[in-house]
CSV table of C-alpha atoms and ligand atoms in Angstrom, one decimal:
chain,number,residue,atom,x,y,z
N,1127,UNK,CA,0.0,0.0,0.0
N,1128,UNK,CA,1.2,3.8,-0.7
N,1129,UNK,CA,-1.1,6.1,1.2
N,1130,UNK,CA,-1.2,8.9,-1.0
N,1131,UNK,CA,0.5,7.2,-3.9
N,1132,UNK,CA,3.6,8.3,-2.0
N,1133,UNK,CA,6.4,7.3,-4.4
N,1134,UNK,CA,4.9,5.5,-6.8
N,1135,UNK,CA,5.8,6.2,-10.8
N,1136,UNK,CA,2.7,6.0,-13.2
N,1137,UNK,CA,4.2,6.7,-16.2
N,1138,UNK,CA,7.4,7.3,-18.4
N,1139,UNK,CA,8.2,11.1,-19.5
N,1140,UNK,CA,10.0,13.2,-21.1
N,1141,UNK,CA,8.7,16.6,-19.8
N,1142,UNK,CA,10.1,17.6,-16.2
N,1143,UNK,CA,13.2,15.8,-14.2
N,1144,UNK,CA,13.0,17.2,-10.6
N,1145,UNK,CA,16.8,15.9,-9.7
N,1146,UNK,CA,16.5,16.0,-5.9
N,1147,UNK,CA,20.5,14.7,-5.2
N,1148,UNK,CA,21.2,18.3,-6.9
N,1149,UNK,CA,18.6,20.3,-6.2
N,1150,UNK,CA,18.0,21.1,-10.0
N,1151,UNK,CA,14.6,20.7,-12.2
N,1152,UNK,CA,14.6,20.1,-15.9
N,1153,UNK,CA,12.0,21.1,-18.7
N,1154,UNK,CA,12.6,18.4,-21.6
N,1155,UNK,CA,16.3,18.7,-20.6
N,1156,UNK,CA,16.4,22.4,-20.1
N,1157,UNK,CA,17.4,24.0,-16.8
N,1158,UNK,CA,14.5,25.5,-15.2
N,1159,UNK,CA,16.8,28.7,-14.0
N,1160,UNK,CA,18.5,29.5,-17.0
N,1161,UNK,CA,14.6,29.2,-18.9
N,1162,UNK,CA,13.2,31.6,-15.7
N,1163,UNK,CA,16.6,33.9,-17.0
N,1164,UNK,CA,17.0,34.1,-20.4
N,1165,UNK,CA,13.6,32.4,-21.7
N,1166,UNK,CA,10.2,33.5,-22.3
N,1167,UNK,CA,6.7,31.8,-21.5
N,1168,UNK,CA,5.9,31.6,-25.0
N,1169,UNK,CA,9.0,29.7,-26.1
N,1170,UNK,CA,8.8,27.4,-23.0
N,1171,UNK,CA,5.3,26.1,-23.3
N,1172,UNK,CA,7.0,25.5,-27.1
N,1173,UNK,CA,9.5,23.5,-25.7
N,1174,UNK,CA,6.6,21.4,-23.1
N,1175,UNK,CA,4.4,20.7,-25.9
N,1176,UNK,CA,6.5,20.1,-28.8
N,1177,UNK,CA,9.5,18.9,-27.1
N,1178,UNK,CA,12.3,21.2,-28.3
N,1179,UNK,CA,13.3,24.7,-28.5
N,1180,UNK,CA,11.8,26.6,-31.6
N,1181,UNK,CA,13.6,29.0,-34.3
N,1182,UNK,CA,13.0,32.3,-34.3
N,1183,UNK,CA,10.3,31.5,-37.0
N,1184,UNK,CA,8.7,28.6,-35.1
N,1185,UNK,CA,8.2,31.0,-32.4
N,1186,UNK,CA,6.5,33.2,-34.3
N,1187,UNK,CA,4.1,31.2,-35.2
N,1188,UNK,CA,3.2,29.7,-32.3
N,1189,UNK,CA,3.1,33.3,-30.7
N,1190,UNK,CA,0.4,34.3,-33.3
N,1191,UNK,CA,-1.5,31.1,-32.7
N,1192,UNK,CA,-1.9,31.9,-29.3
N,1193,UNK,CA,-2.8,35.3,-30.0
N,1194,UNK,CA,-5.6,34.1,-32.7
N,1195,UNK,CA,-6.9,31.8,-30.4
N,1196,UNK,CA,-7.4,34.6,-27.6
N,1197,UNK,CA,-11.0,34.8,-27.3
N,1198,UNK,CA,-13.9,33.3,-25.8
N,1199,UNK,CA,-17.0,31.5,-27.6
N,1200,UNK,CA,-19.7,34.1,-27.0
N,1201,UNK,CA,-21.6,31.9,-24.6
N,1202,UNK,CA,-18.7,31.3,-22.6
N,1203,UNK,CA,-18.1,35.2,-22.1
N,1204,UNK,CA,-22.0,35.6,-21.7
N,1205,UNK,CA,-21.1,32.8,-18.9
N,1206,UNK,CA,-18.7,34.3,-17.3
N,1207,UNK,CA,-19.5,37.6,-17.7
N,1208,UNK,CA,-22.6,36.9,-15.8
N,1209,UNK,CA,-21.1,34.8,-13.6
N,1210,UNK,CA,-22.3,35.0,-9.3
N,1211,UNK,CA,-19.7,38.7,-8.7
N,1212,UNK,CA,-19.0,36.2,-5.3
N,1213,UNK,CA,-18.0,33.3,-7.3
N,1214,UNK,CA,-14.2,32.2,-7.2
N,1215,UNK,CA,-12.4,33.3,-9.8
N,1216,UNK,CA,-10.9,29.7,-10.0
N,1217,UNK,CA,-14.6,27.7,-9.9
N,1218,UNK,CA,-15.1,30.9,-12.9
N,1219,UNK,CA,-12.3,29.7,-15.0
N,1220,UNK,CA,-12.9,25.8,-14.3
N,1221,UNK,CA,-16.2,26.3,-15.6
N,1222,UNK,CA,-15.5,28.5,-18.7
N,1223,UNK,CA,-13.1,25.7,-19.6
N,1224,UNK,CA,-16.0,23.3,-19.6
N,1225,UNK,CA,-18.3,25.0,-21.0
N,1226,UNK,CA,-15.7,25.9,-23.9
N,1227,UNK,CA,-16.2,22.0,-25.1
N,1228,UNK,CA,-19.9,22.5,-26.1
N,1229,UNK,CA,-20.6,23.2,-29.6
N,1230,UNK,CA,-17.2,21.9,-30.3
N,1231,UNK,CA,-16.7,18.5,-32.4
N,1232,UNK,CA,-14.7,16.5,-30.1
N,1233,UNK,CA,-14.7,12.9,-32.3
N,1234,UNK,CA,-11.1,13.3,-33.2
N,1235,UNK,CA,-9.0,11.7,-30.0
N,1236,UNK,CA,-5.8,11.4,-31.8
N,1237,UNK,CA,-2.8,13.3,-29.6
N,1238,UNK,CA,-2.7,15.8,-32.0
N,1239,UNK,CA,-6.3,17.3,-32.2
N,1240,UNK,CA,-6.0,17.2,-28.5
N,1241,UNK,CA,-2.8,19.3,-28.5
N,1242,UNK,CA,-4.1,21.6,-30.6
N,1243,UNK,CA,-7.5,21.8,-28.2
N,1244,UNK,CA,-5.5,22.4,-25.3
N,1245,UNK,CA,-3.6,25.5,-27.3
N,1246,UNK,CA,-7.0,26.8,-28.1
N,1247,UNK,CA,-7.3,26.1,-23.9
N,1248,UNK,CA,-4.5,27.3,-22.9
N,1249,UNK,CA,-4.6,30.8,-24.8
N,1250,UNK,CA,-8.2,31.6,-23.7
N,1251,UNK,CA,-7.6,31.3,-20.1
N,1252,UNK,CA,-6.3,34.7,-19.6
N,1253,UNK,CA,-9.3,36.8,-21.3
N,1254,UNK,CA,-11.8,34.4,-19.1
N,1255,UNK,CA,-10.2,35.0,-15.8
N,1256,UNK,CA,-10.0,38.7,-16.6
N,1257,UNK,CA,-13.2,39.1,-18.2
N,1258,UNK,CA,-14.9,38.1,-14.7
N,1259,UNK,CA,-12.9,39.9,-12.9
N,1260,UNK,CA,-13.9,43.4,-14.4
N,1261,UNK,CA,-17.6,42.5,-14.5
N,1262,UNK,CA,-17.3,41.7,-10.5
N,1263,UNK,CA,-15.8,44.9,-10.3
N,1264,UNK,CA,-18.4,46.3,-12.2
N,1265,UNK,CA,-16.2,47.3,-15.8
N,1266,UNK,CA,-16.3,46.5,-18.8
N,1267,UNK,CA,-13.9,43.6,-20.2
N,1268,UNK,CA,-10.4,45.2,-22.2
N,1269,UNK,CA,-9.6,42.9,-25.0
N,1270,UNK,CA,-5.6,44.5,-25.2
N,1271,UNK,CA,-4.6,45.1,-28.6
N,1272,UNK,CA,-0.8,44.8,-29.6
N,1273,UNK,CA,-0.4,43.0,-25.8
N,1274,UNK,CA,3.5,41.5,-27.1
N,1275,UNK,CA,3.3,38.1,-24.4
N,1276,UNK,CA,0.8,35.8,-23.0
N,1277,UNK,CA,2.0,37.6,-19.1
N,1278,UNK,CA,1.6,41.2,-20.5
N,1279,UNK,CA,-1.9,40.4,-22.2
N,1280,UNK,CA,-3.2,38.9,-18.7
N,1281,UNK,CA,-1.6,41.7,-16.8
N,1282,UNK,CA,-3.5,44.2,-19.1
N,1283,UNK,CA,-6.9,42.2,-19.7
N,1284,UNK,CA,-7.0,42.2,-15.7
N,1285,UNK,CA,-6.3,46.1,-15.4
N,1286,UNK,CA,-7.6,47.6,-18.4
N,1287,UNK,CA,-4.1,49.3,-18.7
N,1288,UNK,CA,-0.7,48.1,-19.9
N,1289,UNK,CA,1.8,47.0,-17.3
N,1290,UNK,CA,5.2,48.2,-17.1
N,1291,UNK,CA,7.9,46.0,-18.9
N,1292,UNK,CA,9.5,44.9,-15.3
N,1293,UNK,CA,5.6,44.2,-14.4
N,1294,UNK,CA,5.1,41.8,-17.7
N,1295,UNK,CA,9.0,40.4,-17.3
N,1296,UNK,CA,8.0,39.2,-13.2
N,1297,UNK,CA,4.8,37.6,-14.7
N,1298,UNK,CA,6.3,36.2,-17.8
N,1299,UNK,CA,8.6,34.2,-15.4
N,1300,UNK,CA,6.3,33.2,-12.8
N,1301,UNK,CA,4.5,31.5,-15.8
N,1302,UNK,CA,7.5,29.9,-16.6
N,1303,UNK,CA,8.4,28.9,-13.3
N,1304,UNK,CA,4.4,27.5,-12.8
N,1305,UNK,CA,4.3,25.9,-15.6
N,1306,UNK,CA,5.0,22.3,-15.1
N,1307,UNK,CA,6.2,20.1,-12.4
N,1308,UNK,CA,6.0,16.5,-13.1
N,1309,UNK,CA,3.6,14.1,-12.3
N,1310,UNK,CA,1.9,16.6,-9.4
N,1311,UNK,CA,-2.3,15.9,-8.3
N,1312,UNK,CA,-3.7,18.0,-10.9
N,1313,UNK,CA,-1.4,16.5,-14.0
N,1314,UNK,CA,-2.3,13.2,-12.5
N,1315,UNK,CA,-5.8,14.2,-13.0
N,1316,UNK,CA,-5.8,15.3,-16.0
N,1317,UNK,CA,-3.9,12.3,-17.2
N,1318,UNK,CA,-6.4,9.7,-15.2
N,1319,UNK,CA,-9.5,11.6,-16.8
N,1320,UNK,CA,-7.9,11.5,-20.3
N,1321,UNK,CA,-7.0,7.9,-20.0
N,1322,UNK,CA,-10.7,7.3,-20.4
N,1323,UNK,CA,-10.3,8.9,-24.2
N,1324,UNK,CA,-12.4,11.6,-22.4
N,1325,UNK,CA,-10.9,14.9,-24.4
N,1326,UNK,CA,-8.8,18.3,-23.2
N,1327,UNK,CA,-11.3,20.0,-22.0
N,1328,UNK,CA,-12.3,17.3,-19.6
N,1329,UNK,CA,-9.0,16.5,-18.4
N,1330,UNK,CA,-8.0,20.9,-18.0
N,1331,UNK,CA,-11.1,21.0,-16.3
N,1332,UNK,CA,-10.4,18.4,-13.8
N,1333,UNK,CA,-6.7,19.0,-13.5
N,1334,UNK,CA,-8.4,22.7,-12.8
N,1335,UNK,CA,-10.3,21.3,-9.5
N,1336,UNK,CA,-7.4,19.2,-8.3
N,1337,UNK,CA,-5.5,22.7,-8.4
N,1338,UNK,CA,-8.2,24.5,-6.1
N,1339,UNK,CA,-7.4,22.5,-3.4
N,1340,UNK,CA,-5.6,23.8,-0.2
N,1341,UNK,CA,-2.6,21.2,-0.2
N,1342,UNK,CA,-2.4,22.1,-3.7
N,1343,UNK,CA,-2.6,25.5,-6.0
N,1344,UNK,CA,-5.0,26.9,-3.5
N,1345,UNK,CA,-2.3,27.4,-0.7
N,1346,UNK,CA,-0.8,30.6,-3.1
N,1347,UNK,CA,-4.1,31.7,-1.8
N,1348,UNK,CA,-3.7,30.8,2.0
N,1349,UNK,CA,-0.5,32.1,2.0
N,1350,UNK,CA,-1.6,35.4,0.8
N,1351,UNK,CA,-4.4,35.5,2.8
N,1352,UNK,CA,-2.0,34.9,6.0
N,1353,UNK,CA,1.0,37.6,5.0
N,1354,UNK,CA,-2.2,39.8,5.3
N,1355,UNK,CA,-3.1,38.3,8.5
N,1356,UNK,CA,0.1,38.6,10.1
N,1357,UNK,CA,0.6,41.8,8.4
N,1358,UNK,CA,3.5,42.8,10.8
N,1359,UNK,CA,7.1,41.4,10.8
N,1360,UNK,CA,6.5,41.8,14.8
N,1361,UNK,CA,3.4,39.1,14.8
N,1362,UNK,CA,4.7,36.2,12.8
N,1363,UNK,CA,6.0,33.8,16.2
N,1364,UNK,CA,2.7,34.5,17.1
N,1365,UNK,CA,0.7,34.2,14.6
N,1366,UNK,CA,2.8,30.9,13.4
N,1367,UNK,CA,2.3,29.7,17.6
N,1368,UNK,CA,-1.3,30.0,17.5
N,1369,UNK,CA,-1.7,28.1,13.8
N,1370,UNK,CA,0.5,25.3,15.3
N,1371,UNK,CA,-1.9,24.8,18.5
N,1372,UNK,CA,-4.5,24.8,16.8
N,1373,UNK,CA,-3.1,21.7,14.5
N,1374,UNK,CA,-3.6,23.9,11.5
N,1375,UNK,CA,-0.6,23.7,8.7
N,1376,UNK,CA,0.9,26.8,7.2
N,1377,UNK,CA,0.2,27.3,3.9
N,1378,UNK,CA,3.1,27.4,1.8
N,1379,UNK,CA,5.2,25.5,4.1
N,1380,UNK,CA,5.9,21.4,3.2
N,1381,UNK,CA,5.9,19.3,-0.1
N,1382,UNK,CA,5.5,15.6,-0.6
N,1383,UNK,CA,8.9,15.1,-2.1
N,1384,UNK,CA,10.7,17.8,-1.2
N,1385,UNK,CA,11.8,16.5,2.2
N,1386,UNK,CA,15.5,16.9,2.2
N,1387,UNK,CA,15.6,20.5,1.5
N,1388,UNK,CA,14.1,23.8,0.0
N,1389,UNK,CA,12.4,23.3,-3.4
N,1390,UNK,CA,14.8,24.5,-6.2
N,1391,UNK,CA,12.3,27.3,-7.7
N,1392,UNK,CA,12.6,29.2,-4.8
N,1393,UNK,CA,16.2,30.6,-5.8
N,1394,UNK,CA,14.2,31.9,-8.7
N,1395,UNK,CA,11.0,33.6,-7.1
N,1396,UNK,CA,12.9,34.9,-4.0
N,1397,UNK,CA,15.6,37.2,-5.9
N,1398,UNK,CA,12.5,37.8,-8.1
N,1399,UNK,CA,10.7,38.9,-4.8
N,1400,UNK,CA,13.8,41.1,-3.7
N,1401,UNK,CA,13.8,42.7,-6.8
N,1402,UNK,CA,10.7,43.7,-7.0
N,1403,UNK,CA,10.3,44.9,-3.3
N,1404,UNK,CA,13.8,47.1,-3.9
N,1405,UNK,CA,11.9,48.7,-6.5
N,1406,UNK,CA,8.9,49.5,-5.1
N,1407,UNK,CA,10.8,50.5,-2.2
N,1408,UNK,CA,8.5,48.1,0.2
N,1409,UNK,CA,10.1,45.2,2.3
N,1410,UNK,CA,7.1,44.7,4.0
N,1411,UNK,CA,5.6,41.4,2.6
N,1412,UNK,CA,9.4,39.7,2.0
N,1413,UNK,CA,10.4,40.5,5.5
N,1414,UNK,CA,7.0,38.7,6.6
N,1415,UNK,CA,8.1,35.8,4.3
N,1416,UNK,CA,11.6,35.8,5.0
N,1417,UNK,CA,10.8,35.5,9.3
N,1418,UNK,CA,8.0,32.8,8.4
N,1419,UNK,CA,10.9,30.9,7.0
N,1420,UNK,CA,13.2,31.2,9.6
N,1421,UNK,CA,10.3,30.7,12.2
N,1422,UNK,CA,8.2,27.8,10.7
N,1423,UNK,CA,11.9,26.4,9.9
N,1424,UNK,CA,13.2,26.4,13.3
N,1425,UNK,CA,9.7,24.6,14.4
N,1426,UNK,CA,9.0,22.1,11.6
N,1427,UNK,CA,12.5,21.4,9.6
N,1428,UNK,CA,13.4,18.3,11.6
N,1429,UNK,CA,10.1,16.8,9.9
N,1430,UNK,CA,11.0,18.0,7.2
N,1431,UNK,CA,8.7,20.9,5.8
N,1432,UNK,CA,10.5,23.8,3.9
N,1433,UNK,CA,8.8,26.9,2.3
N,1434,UNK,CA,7.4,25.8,-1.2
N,1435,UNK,CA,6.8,28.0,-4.0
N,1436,UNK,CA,3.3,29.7,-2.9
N,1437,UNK,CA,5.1,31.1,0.0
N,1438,UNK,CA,7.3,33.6,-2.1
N,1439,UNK,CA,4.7,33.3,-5.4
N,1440,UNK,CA,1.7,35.0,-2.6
N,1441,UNK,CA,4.7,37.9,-1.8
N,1442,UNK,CA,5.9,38.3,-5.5
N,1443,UNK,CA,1.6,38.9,-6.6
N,1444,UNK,CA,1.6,41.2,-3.8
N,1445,UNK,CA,4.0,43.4,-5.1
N,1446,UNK,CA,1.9,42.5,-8.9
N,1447,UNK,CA,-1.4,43.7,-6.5
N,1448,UNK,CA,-2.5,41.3,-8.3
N,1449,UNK,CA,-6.2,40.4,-5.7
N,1450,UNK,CA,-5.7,37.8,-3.7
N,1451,UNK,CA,-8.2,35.3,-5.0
N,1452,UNK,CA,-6.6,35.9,-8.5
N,1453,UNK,CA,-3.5,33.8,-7.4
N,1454,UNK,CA,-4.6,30.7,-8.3
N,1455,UNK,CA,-6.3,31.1,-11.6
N,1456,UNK,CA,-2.8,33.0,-12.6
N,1457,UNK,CA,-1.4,29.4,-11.5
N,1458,UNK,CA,-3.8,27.4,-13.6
N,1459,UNK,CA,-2.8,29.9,-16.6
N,1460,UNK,CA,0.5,29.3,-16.3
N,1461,UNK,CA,0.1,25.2,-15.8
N,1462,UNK,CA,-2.2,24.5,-18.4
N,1463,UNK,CA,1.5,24.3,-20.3
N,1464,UNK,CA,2.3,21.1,-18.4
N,1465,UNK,CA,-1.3,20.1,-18.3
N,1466,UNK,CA,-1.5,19.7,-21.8
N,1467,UNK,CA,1.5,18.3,-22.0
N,1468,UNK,CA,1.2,15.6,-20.4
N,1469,UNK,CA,-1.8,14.5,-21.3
N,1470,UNK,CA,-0.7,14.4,-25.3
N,1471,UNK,CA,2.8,12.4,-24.0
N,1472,UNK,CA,0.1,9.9,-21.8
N,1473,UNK,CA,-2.0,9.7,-25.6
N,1474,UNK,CA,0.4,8.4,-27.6
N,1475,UNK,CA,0.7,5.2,-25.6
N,1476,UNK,CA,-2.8,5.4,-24.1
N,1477,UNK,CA,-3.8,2.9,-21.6
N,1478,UNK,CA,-6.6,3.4,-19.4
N,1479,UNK,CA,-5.9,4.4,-15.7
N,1480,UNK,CA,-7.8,1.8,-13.1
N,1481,UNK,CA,-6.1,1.4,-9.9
N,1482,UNK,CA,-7.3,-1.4,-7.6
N,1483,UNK,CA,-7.6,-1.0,-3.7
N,1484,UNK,CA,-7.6,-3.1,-0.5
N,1485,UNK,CA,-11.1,-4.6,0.5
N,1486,UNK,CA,-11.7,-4.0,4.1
N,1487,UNK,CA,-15.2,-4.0,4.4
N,1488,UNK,CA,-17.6,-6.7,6.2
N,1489,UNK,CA,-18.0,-9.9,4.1
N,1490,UNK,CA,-21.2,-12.3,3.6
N,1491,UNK,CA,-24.2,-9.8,5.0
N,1492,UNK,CA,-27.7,-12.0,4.7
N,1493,UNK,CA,-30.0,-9.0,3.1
N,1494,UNK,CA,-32.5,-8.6,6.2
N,1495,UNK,CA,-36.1,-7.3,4.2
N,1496,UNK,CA,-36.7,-3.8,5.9
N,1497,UNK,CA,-39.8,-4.6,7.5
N,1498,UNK,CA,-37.6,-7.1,9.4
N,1499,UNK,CA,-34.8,-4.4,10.5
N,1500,UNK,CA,-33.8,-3.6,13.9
N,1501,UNK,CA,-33.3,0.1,14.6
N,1502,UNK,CA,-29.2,0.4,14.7
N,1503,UNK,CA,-28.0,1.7,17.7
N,1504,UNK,CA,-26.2,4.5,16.2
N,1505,UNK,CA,-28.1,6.0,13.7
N,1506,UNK,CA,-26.8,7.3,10.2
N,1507,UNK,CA,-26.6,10.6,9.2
Q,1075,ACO,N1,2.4,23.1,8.5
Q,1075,ACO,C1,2.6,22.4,9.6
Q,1075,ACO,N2,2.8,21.0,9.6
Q,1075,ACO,C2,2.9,20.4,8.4
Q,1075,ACO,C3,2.8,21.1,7.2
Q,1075,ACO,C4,2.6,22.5,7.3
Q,1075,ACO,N3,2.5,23.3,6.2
Q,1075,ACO,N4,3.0,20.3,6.2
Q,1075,ACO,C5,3.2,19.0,6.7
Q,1075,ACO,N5,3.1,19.1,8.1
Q,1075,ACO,C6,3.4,18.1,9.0
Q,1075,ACO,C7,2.2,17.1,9.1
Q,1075,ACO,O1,1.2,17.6,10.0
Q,1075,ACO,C8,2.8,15.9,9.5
Q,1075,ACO,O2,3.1,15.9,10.9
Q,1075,ACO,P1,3.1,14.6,11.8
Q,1075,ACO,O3,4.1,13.7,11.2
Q,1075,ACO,O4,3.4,15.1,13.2
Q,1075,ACO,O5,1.7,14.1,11.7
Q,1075,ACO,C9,4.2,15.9,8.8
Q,1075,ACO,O6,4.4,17.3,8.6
Q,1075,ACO,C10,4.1,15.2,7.4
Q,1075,ACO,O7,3.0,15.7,6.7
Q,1075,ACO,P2,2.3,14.8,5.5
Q,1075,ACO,O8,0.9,15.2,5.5
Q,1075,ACO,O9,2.7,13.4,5.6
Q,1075,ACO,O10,3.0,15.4,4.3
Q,1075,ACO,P3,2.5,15.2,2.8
Q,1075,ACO,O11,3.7,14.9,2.0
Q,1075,ACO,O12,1.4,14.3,2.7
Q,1075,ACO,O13,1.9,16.7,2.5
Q,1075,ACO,C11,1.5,18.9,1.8
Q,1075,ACO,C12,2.5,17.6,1.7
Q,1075,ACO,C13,0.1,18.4,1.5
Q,1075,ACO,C14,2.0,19.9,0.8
Q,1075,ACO,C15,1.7,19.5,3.2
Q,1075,ACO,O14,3.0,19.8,3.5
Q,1075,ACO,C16,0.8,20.7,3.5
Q,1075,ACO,O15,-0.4,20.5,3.8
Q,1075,ACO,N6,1.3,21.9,3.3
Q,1075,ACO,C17,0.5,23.1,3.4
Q,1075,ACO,C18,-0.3,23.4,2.2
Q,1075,ACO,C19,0.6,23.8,1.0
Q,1075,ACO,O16,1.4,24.7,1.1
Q,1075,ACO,N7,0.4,23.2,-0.1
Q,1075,ACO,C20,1.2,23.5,-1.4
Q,1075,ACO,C21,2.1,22.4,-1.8
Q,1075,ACO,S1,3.0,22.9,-3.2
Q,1075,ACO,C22,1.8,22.7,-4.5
Q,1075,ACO,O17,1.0,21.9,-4.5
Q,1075,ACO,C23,1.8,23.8,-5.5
């Protein structure tokens, strides 16, 4: 048995190495840091999907696709437009994903009509996540014109006005740095959905409700939510005291396999996050991070739980002020990438995904008619 599935490999890949003895990860063969440095989003969900670098050309054309495919079917804009203003913006985007299938002929389940489904996918997200967003806050949705990247036409779509270049180049690498990590909950999802032949949007709709959860995507949330709640450098033991007694976790904080030390993206997001508080001038919400660290470290490291990336990705959106609830739809944007990619790798050599269990259960029960039944002593539900 493997509570959790702790350990256990479900599949051969090419996409994502996470090379623990030397703290390194690996896109298709690619070092994660020097993609986060010199790459762009663009050319890196390139390389997940298609499995290599593209030319300058290649890139182009890819770049366009994505920009062609930015717009929603009207009735998923009439959707989300008119979506509950006290919806989450991540049950929003799950359901515009879904509701992106209908009208759509989905009989084709060859790899490559479901790659170029979850493109379509992929490049809509943005413009649905934004498009709710204004109408909750009572505007009307920007569709940005001449936006140059996928990070600057979700930075603008959300605001109504262009970021700055620093803005779009901090996004453009926390989509890189989101974008895939192996074979996590919500790839596994979207992997054991596809396996049934059921098609993208299916599986990105799933692997979009794994995401939401707390132990998952949702603690950038939590973690947001509690550098508010703390607020002060001065109330972090305490805050972190009272969490601990009250056998809550803290978000952010613990990975299932990164138990020997700190994750490797966090060299990444936290000289991201000290660049971008030296400009603004604020310390405030890396200070906060950098004590949780040192607190929650000198508490929980012997059990091995280290900061993950939500810890520093809730600081760096702060300094985006990007709203807090918008943290983990900006996740699913960015990991629809490895989403996608891994359900066209599981495709090609497609077999269905049926796990068995352990039977524990009573055995041999007579069926008792119900006129005949005694009242149980505890009663259910
Ligand atoms: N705060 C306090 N204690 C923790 C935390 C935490 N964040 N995480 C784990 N622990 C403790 C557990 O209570 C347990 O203690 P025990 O042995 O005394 O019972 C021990 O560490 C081991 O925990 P497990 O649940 O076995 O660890 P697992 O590998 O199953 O969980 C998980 C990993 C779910 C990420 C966990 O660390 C957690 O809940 N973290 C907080 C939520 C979070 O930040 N999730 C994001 C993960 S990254 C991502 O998905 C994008």
């Amino acid at each position: 048995m493997y509570p959790g599935l702790e350990g256990v490999e479900v599949k051969e890949s090419e996409i994502c190495f996470i090379d623990l003895e030397n703290s390194k990860i690996w896109y298709r063969g690619y070092d994660l840091e020097e993609l986060a440095q010199y790459s762009t989003y663009e050319e890196t969900v390139y390389l997940l999907l298609y499995g290599r670098l593209p030319t300058v050309g290649e890139l182009g054309e890819f770049s366009k696709k994505l920009a062609a495919h930015r717009r929603l079917p009207s009735h998923v804009y009439d959707l989300v437009t008119n979506a509950p203003k006290s919806g989450e913006p991540i049950d929003v985007l799950r359901t515009a994903v879904s509701a992106m299938a209908l009208g759509e002929d989905l009989s084709d389940k060859s790899p490559e009509a479901e790659l170029s489904r979850g493109v379509k996918i992929l490049a809509s997200m943005p413009l649905a996540v934004a498009v709710f967003h204004r109408a909750r806050d009572g505007q009307s949705a920007i569709t940005p014109e001449g936006a140059e990247s996928h990070a600057e036409y979700y930075l603008w779509a959300l605001r109504g006005e262009r970021p700055t270049a620093r803005e779009t180049r901090a996004m453009d690498v926390m989509f890189i740095i989101y974008a895939e990590h192996s074979m996590n909950n919500s790839a596994f999802t979207a992997v054991t959905v596809s396996s049934t032949l059921a098609d993208m949007y299916a599986a990105i709709t799933a692997a979009i409700a794994s995401l939401k959860g707390p132990l998952h995507g949702g603690a950038n949330v939590d973690a947001a939510r509690m550098l508010e709640e703390i607020n002060r450098i001065g109330n972090v033991e305490k805050w972190v005291d009272s969490q601990l007694a009250a056998g809550r976790r803290i978000p952010g904080f613990g990975h299932r396999i990164y138990k020997r030390g700190p994750d490797p993206r966090l060299r990444v997001l936290k000289s991201l996050a000290g660049d971008l508080a030296a400009e603004r001038g604020d310390y405030k919400w890396l200070e906060i991070a950098q004590r949780l660290e040192e607190y929650v470290g000198s508490k929980l490291s012997q059990k091995g739980i280290y900061p993950n990336t939500d810890l520093y990705a809730a600081v760096i959106f702060k300094y985006l002020q990007l709203p807090v609830d918008m943290n983990l739809p900006t996740f699913a944007i960015a990991r629809a990438a490895g989403w996608v990619a891994h359900v066209v790798e599981y495709r090609r050599a497609n077999r269905l995904i049926r796990p068995t269990e352990r039977y524990r259960g009573p055995a041999r029960l007579r069926y008792v008619p119900l006129s005949q039944r005694e009242t149980p002593t505890a009663s259910v539900g």
